[in-house]
Amino acid sequence: MKKSYYFNLLSVFSVIFFSTRIVMAQYTVSGTVTDASTGETLVGVTIFDAASNTGTSTNVDGEYSLEIPEGTTILRFSSVGYSTQNIEVSGGDGEEVTLNVEMQSDVANLEELVVTGLASSVKRENLANAVSSISADKLVGTTQTQTLSSSLYGKLTGANISANSGAPGGGISIKLRGVTTINGSSEPLYIVDGIYINNDAIPNGSNAVTAAAAGGSASNQDNPANRIADLNADEIESIEVLKGASAAAIYGQRASSGVVIIKTKRGKAGRADFSLSQSVGVTTLLKKLGSRTFTEETAEASFGSTGLALYNEAVNSGRGFLDYEELMYGHKGLLSKTNLSSSFGSQNTSFYFSGSLQEDEGIIKTTGYSKQSIRSNVDHRFSDDLNLSVSSNFIHSESNRGLTNNDNTGTTFGVSMVATPNFIDLRPNENGIYPSHPFNSANQLQTRDLFSNNEKVNRALFSANLDYNIFNNNSSQLDFRFTGGVDFFSQTNKLIFPSELQFEQASGAPGTLVETKTDNLNFNTTAILVYVYTPNGNLSMVTQTGITSFNNDQNRILNISNGVLGSQTNVDQAVSVNVDQTRIFQRDRGFFIGPSPGFKTLHFQCSTLVFRKNLKDGIMGLWKKECEGAAIQ
C-alpha cells in the first residue's frame, strides 16, 4: 500500500514535469527593424504574436528579441506611419532565429495613430470623426511665414482662415466649424504639449480714437493680434485638428469650435545634432488699387471750389498728381529669421533645444514685428515603467502695428486714403510741417509719421507629462498618465497720439495717450487611468477614466488720457484720465469615464465665470454658473 502511494505520487510529478517541459518549449526570434527607404533603424515598432498573445517593441537601436513557443507562427510588425507587416517564422526548442525587417511607409496614412482624446488614440482607418493632420515639413515648407497661424493657410481641409489685417505680427482668425456664436469667440481650443494655450485677441485701446466699435457694438475692432502667433512654427513636430463633436465630449465647452493639438519636436538618443537655418526676404505691395483720374469738371463736382482750386494748383505748378498708395504702402520691408536647434541624448534621457530670432518690417514704413524665443524639451526614462517629459518655452515679441482697419472718425490710414484725391499734397514742407487735409479729419501721412502704436509681449509656457505603467501582462495593461500645463503672458500696449495731429487739434483736449496692461495665467491639470484589455491579437478594448481642471485668471487695465501736457508720454500727465479694469476668473472641473473614442463617453463639467470691474463707474458684475453632463456618441 505504501509502495503504491509513492508510485502514484511519482507518476503525478512525472506528468507535471513533462507537461511543463512541453509548454515551456520555446525559441527566440531577434533582429533589427529599419526604414526601407532610408535604412535608419526604427524605435518603438511593435512585434506581436497572436498565437501566444506575447509581444515586444524595438529599443533605441531598432533591435528586438521575443521568445515564442516552438513551431510556426505569424509575427505582426506595426508602427505609426508604416504599413503593418505579417511575417511567418518557425523554429525549434532552444533555437535562435534572426529576422530583420524593413518597414514600408504608409502612403495613405491609414495606419497612422490619431490623438483624439486626453490619453487615447485610434487608427485613422477606424476613425469616425473628421481629423486633419499636418507634419513639420508641410507646416513650414520652403517659404517662411511671420506667424504659426499664417503657416496654416491652405493646409486645413474645411477650415476658414482669414486675416484680420495685413499688420505685421499676426491677426489671423481660424474657424473650423463656422461661426457658432455672436459675441463669443469661435476660435478652436489650442493644446500645445498638454498646455491649454490662451489665444485671446487683446484689444489695444485704439477704439478710443477711431470709435470703430461705435453704436453700442461689443465687437473687438482694435486690430489685435491673436496670441497663437507667439509660437514658432519651426519647433512643431505635428498638428492634429479635431473637428468632430467628440472633441467637446472630452475637452468640454472650450472645444465647441474644435481642437488643435500641437506637438513640438523632442530630442533623440545619440550624438548632438545641430540645425541652423537663415531666411532673408523682402515684403512689398503686391497690387495697387489705382486712383481716380480727375479733370477740372470732376474735381469741382466732387470737392467744390476748393477742389477745383487745388486741382489747378497741381497742374499749373508742374507738381502733377501723387500716388498715395506708393507713398503710404510703398515701403520695401526686410524680412529676416534665424533658427538654431539641437537634439541629443542617451538611451534614458534626451534633450531638444531651439532658439529663434525674427525681424520683419511692414510695407508701411513705421510698422514692424520682432520676436525672440527659446525652447527646451527634456525626456527622461526612470525605468521601463516610468517616463517623464518636460517642456518649456520663453517668448518676447514687439510689434508696431500702425492704425488700420475699421474707423468711424476718419483717422485711420485706409479711411483717410479714401478721402484723398491725387491732386492734393499732404507731404510735409521743408520745415517738417504737415498741411491739414482739406477733405478729411486726418492727414494720413502725418498720422503715420508722428503716431505710435507699440505692443510688447512676454510669455512663458511650461508643461510636464508623466506616464507610469502600473501593471502589464499578456492580456491587460493599466497606465497612469498625468499632464500639467502653465501658460502666462504679459502684454503691454501703448498708443501715442501727439497734440499736433490734425484730428487732435480739432478736439477739445489735444493729445491722447492709450496704455493697456494685460496679465493672463492659464493652469490646467489632467490625471487619467487607461486600461487596455487585449484578449487576442485582433481585438483590443480601451477604457479610460480621469479628472481635469482648468483655471484662467486675466487682469486687463486700460488707461485713456486726453489733453496731454506738452510732449509728455506718461498717462498721468494729462488733463483727464479714464481707467477701466476687466477681470476674468474661470474655474472648470470635470471628470469622465468611458471607452475609447467612438464609444459613449460620460463627461461632466462645471464652470464659474465673473468678469468686468470698472474702477471709475463702480462694479458691474456678471456671474455665470453652468454645469453640463452629456453622453455623446
Short mmCIF file of C-alpha atoms in Angstrom, two decimals, residues 277-592:
data_model
loop_
_atom_site.label_atom_id
_atom_site.label_comp_id
_atom_site.label_asym_id
_atom_site.label_seq_id
_atom_site.Cartn_x
_atom_site.Cartn_y
_atom_site.Cartn_z
CA SER A 277 18.55 77.94 -40.84
CA GLN A 278 18.57 81.54 -42.05
CA SER A 279 15.98 83.13 -44.29
CA VAL A 280 16.01 86.64 -45.72
CA GLY A 281 13.30 88.21 -47.84
CA VAL A 282 11.53 91.37 -48.83
CA THR A 283 7.86 92.26 -48.46
CA THR A 284 6.30 94.63 -51.00
CA LEU A 285 2.89 95.82 -52.11
CA LEU A 286 1.56 93.12 -54.43
CA LYS A 287 -1.08 95.03 -56.36
CA LYS A 288 -2.29 98.61 -56.27
CA LEU A 289 -5.96 99.50 -56.42
CA GLY A 290 -5.25 102.56 -58.52
CA SER A 291 -6.61 106.08 -58.16
CA ARG A 292 -9.25 108.07 -59.96
CA THR A 293 -8.19 110.41 -62.77
CA PHE A 294 -9.68 113.86 -62.24
CA THR A 295 -10.45 116.70 -64.60
CA GLU A 296 -11.44 120.29 -63.75
CA GLU A 297 -15.08 119.33 -64.02
CA THR A 298 -14.90 116.19 -61.89
CA ALA A 299 -12.67 117.87 -59.30
CA GLU A 300 -15.19 120.69 -58.88
CA ALA A 301 -18.16 118.31 -58.92
CA SER A 302 -16.62 116.10 -56.21
CA PHE A 303 -14.90 118.66 -53.97
CA GLY A 304 -16.44 122.02 -54.87
CA SER A 305 -14.50 125.21 -55.47
CA THR A 306 -11.76 124.14 -53.06
CA GLY A 307 -11.17 121.00 -55.11
CA LEU A 308 -11.06 123.00 -58.35
CA ALA A 309 -8.51 125.43 -56.92
CA LEU A 310 -6.26 122.63 -55.65
CA TYR A 311 -6.54 120.79 -58.94
CA ASN A 312 -5.44 123.85 -60.91
CA GLU A 313 -2.58 124.40 -58.46
CA ALA A 314 -1.29 120.88 -59.05
CA VAL A 315 -1.45 121.33 -62.83
CA ASN A 316 -0.03 124.87 -63.02
CA SER A 317 2.83 124.31 -60.53
CA GLY A 318 4.13 121.36 -62.52
CA ARG A 319 3.96 119.15 -59.42
CA GLY A 320 1.49 116.82 -61.09
CA PHE A 321 -0.50 114.10 -59.38
CA LEU A 322 0.68 112.00 -56.45
CA ASP A 323 0.49 108.23 -55.98
CA TYR A 324 -0.69 107.96 -52.38
CA GLU A 325 -0.70 104.17 -52.44
CA GLU A 326 3.02 104.29 -53.14
CA LEU A 327 3.57 106.98 -50.50
CA MET A 328 1.72 105.00 -47.82
CA TYR A 329 2.32 101.35 -48.73
CA GLY A 330 5.40 101.51 -50.92
CA HIS A 331 7.99 100.65 -48.28
CA LYS A 332 10.04 97.55 -49.09
CA GLY A 333 10.27 95.76 -45.76
CA LEU A 334 13.17 93.46 -44.93
CA LEU A 335 12.27 90.03 -43.51
CA SER A 336 14.82 88.04 -41.53
CA LYS A 337 14.50 84.85 -39.47
CA THR A 338 17.19 82.72 -37.83
CA ASN A 339 16.55 79.32 -36.23
CA LEU A 340 19.07 77.21 -34.31
CA SER A 341 18.16 73.82 -32.81
CA SER A 342 19.96 70.86 -31.28
CA SER A 343 18.93 67.32 -30.41
CA PHE A 344 20.99 64.83 -28.39
CA GLY A 345 20.75 62.38 -25.52
CA SER A 346 21.34 58.92 -24.14
CA GLN A 347 19.16 55.85 -24.05
CA ASN A 348 17.32 57.15 -20.97
CA THR A 349 17.49 60.94 -21.37
CA SER A 350 17.07 63.11 -24.45
CA PHE A 351 17.21 66.86 -24.98
CA TYR A 352 15.89 69.27 -27.59
CA PHE A 353 16.85 72.94 -27.59
CA SER A 354 15.75 75.60 -30.03
CA GLY A 355 16.19 79.35 -30.39
CA SER A 356 14.75 81.81 -32.86
CA LEU A 357 15.34 85.45 -33.86
CA GLN A 358 12.86 87.17 -36.16
CA GLU A 359 12.80 90.71 -37.55
CA ASP A 360 10.06 91.73 -40.01
CA GLU A 361 9.34 95.14 -41.45
CA GLY A 362 5.96 96.08 -42.89
CA ILE A 363 5.03 97.78 -46.16
CA ILE A 364 4.15 100.86 -44.07
CA LYS A 365 7.49 102.27 -43.00
CA THR A 366 6.61 102.74 -39.32
CA THR A 367 5.31 99.17 -38.86
CA GLY A 368 7.21 96.01 -37.99
CA TYR A 369 7.40 92.87 -35.88
CA SER A 370 10.26 91.27 -33.95
CA LYS A 371 10.35 88.10 -31.86
CA GLN A 372 12.90 86.18 -29.82
CA SER A 373 12.11 82.74 -28.41
CA ILE A 374 13.89 79.82 -26.77
CA ARG A 375 12.59 76.29 -26.15
CA SER A 376 13.82 73.38 -24.05
CA ASN A 377 12.24 69.89 -24.18
CA VAL A 378 13.63 67.14 -21.93
CA ASP A 379 12.52 63.48 -21.80
CA HIS A 380 13.75 61.07 -19.13
CA ARG A 381 13.00 57.39 -18.64
CA PHE A 382 13.44 56.46 -14.98
CA SER A 383 12.60 52.83 -15.74
CA ASP A 384 10.74 50.75 -18.30
CA ASP A 385 7.53 51.71 -16.50
CA LEU A 386 8.08 55.39 -15.63
CA ASN A 387 8.67 58.22 -18.13
CA LEU A 388 8.70 61.99 -17.66
CA SER A 389 8.59 64.69 -20.35
CA VAL A 390 9.11 68.37 -19.57
CA SER A 391 8.70 71.29 -21.99
CA SER A 392 9.43 74.98 -21.52
CA ASN A 393 9.20 77.91 -23.90
CA PHE A 394 10.01 81.60 -23.34
CA ILE A 395 8.98 84.26 -25.87
CA HIS A 396 9.43 88.01 -26.22
CA SER A 397 7.85 89.89 -29.08
CA GLU A 398 7.40 93.52 -30.02
CA SER A 399 5.30 94.96 -32.83
CA ASN A 400 4.39 98.35 -34.25
CA ARG A 401 1.04 97.86 -35.91
CA GLY A 402 0.10 101.26 -37.30
CA LEU A 403 -3.51 102.49 -37.36
CA THR A 404 -5.60 100.40 -39.74
CA ASN A 405 -8.90 98.52 -40.01
CA ASN A 406 -12.37 99.88 -39.20
CA ASP A 407 -12.86 103.54 -38.39
CA ASN A 408 -15.79 105.88 -37.69
CA THR A 409 -13.81 109.12 -37.21
CA GLY A 410 -11.73 109.24 -40.42
CA THR A 411 -8.44 108.87 -38.54
CA THR A 412 -7.05 105.53 -39.78
CA PHE A 413 -4.74 105.23 -42.76
CA GLY A 414 -7.19 103.45 -45.06
CA VAL A 415 -10.21 105.67 -44.43
CA SER A 416 -8.08 108.79 -44.88
CA MET A 417 -6.84 107.40 -48.19
CA VAL A 418 -10.40 107.06 -49.49
CA ALA A 419 -10.96 110.80 -48.98
CA THR A 420 -7.67 111.81 -50.63
CA PRO A 421 -7.70 112.81 -54.32
CA ASN A 422 -4.35 112.58 -56.10
CA PHE A 423 -4.12 116.33 -56.86
CA ILE A 424 -3.66 117.48 -53.24
CA ASP A 425 -0.27 117.44 -51.50
CA LEU A 426 -0.17 116.19 -47.89
CA ARG A 427 3.61 115.86 -47.64
CA PRO A 428 5.50 117.98 -45.06
CA ASN A 429 7.24 121.18 -46.15
CA GLU A 430 10.93 121.94 -45.75
CA ASN A 431 10.34 122.73 -42.04
CA GLY A 432 8.66 119.39 -41.40
CA ILE A 433 5.20 120.93 -41.03
CA TYR A 434 2.35 118.81 -42.38
CA PRO A 435 -0.58 120.57 -44.07
CA SER A 436 -4.11 119.85 -42.95
CA HIS A 437 -6.19 117.52 -45.04
CA PRO A 438 -8.83 119.71 -46.74
CA PHE A 439 -11.36 116.89 -47.15
CA ASN A 440 -10.78 114.72 -44.09
CA SER A 441 -10.24 114.98 -40.35
CA ALA A 442 -6.74 113.48 -40.55
CA ASN A 443 -3.63 113.74 -42.73
CA GLN A 444 -2.66 110.07 -43.02
CA LEU A 445 1.00 110.82 -43.77
CA GLN A 446 1.23 112.96 -40.64
CA THR A 447 -0.53 110.30 -38.55
CA ARG A 448 1.78 107.59 -39.85
CA ASP A 449 4.98 109.54 -39.12
CA LEU A 450 4.09 111.02 -35.72
CA PHE A 451 1.73 108.43 -34.23
CA SER A 452 3.00 105.35 -32.31
CA ASN A 453 1.27 102.00 -31.71
CA ASN A 454 3.62 99.70 -29.83
CA GLU A 455 2.87 96.28 -28.38
CA LYS A 456 5.19 94.17 -26.20
CA VAL A 457 4.54 90.60 -25.07
CA ASN A 458 6.48 88.42 -22.64
CA ARG A 459 5.30 84.83 -22.44
CA ALA A 460 6.29 81.65 -20.59
CA LEU A 461 4.94 78.16 -21.31
CA PHE A 462 5.66 75.11 -19.17
CA SER A 463 4.30 71.55 -19.23
CA ALA A 464 5.05 68.20 -17.59
CA ASN A 465 3.79 64.80 -18.74
CA LEU A 466 4.19 61.72 -16.55
CA ASP A 467 3.46 58.20 -17.85
CA TYR A 468 3.54 55.29 -15.38
CA ASN A 469 2.76 51.69 -16.27
CA ILE A 470 1.11 50.23 -13.15
CA PHE A 471 0.99 46.67 -14.45
CA ASN A 472 1.25 44.82 -17.74
CA ASN A 473 0.63 41.16 -18.54
CA ASN A 474 -0.27 39.12 -21.60
CA SER A 475 -3.80 40.46 -21.90
CA SER A 476 -4.12 43.53 -19.68
CA GLN A 477 -2.34 46.82 -19.18
CA LEU A 478 -3.05 49.68 -16.78
CA ASP A 479 -1.37 53.08 -17.22
CA PHE A 480 -1.49 56.26 -15.18
CA ARG A 481 -0.94 59.50 -17.05
CA PHE A 482 -0.63 62.97 -15.61
CA THR A 483 -0.36 66.22 -17.54
CA GLY A 484 0.11 69.70 -16.14
CA GLY A 485 0.45 72.94 -18.08
CA VAL A 486 1.06 76.62 -17.30
CA ASP A 487 0.67 79.49 -19.77
CA PHE A 488 1.48 83.01 -18.60
CA PHE A 489 1.83 86.13 -20.71
CA SER A 490 2.06 89.84 -20.04
CA GLN A 491 1.03 92.18 -22.84
CA THR A 492 1.59 95.94 -22.86
CA ASN A 493 0.12 98.26 -25.49
CA LYS A 494 0.97 101.93 -25.75
CA LEU A 495 -0.53 104.30 -28.30
CA ILE A 496 0.66 107.90 -28.55
CA PHE A 497 -1.39 110.47 -30.48
CA PRO A 498 0.61 113.75 -30.28
CA SER A 499 -1.28 117.00 -29.88
CA GLU A 500 -0.02 118.32 -33.26
CA LEU A 501 -2.00 115.72 -35.20
CA GLN A 502 -4.78 117.29 -37.25
CA PHE A 503 -7.66 115.43 -35.60
CA GLU A 504 -6.19 116.06 -32.14
CA GLN A 505 -6.05 119.82 -32.78
CA ALA A 506 -9.75 119.71 -33.59
CA SER A 507 -10.61 118.08 -30.25
CA GLY A 508 -11.25 119.94 -27.05
CA ALA A 509 -8.20 118.41 -25.33
CA PRO A 510 -5.39 117.81 -27.88
CA GLY A 511 -3.14 114.83 -27.35
CA THR A 512 -4.27 111.31 -26.47
CA LEU A 513 -2.39 108.53 -24.70
CA VAL A 514 -3.72 104.96 -24.50
CA GLU A 515 -1.97 102.34 -22.38
CA THR A 516 -3.16 98.78 -21.82
CA LYS A 517 -1.62 96.24 -19.46
CA THR A 518 -2.86 92.65 -19.56
CA ASP A 519 -1.68 89.74 -17.40
CA ASN A 520 -3.07 86.28 -18.16
CA LEU A 521 -2.47 82.97 -16.41
CA ASN A 522 -3.79 79.59 -17.57
CA PHE A 523 -3.25 76.49 -15.44
CA ASN A 524 -4.54 73.02 -16.35
CA THR A 525 -4.05 69.51 -14.96
CA THR A 526 -5.25 66.10 -16.07
CA ALA A 527 -4.95 62.73 -14.27
CA ILE A 528 -6.06 59.64 -16.17
CA LEU A 529 -6.13 55.87 -15.74
CA VAL A 530 -6.11 53.95 -19.04
CA TYR A 531 -6.93 50.24 -19.05
CA VAL A 532 -6.23 48.18 -22.18
CA TYR A 533 -7.62 44.65 -22.50
CA THR A 534 -6.39 42.51 -25.38
CA PRO A 535 -8.00 39.05 -25.33
CA ASN A 536 -6.44 38.22 -28.71
CA GLY A 537 -4.42 39.81 -31.48
CA ASN A 538 -7.49 41.02 -33.40
CA LEU A 539 -9.42 42.64 -30.56
CA SER A 540 -8.37 45.41 -28.21
CA MET A 541 -10.59 47.32 -25.79
CA VAL A 542 -9.58 50.58 -24.11
CA THR A 543 -11.28 52.21 -21.11
CA GLN A 544 -10.18 55.47 -19.55
CA THR A 545 -11.28 57.49 -16.56
CA GLY A 546 -9.89 60.69 -15.17
CA ILE A 547 -10.31 64.17 -13.79
CA THR A 548 -9.45 67.52 -15.34
CA SER A 549 -9.11 71.04 -14.04
CA PHE A 550 -8.63 74.38 -15.76
CA ASN A 551 -8.05 77.83 -14.24
CA ASN A 552 -7.92 81.13 -16.08
CA ASP A 553 -7.06 84.45 -14.44
CA GLN A 554 -6.91 87.56 -16.60
CA ASN A 555 -6.44 91.14 -15.46
CA ARG A 556 -6.66 93.93 -18.04
CA ILE A 557 -6.24 97.62 -17.20
CA LEU A 558 -6.96 100.28 -19.82
CA ASN A 559 -5.82 103.89 -19.28
CA ILE A 560 -7.01 106.63 -21.64
CA SER A 561 -5.62 110.14 -21.15
CA ASN A 562 -6.76 113.24 -23.03
CA GLY A 563 -5.18 116.67 -23.12
CA VAL A 564 -1.54 115.60 -22.81
CA LEU A 565 0.74 118.26 -21.38
CA GLY A 566 3.41 119.21 -23.92
CA SER A 567 5.41 116.24 -25.19
CA GLN A 568 4.71 114.03 -22.17
CA THR A 569 4.07 110.33 -22.77
CA ASN A 570 3.01 109.32 -19.26
CA VAL A 571 -0.71 108.69 -18.90
CA ASP A 572 -0.86 110.67 -15.66
CA GLN A 573 0.43 113.83 -17.37
CA ALA A 574 -2.88 114.82 -18.93
CA VAL A 575 -5.96 116.91 -18.26
CA SER A 576 -8.26 113.91 -17.88
CA VAL A 577 -7.57 110.22 -17.19
CA ASN A 578 -10.08 107.42 -17.60
CA VAL A 579 -9.25 103.99 -16.13
CA ASP A 580 -11.09 100.77 -16.92
CA GLN A 581 -10.31 97.35 -15.50
CA THR A 582 -11.55 93.98 -16.72
CA ARG A 583 -11.10 90.88 -14.57
CA ILE A 584 -11.84 87.35 -15.75
CA PHE A 585 -11.92 84.38 -13.37
CA GLN A 586 -12.75 80.94 -14.68
CA ARG A 587 -12.62 77.65 -12.80
CA ASP A 588 -13.52 74.43 -14.62
CA ARG A 589 -13.56 70.99 -13.02
CA GLY A 590 -14.56 67.85 -14.86
CA PHE A 591 -14.43 64.09 -14.75
CA PHE A 592 -15.03 61.47 -17.38
#
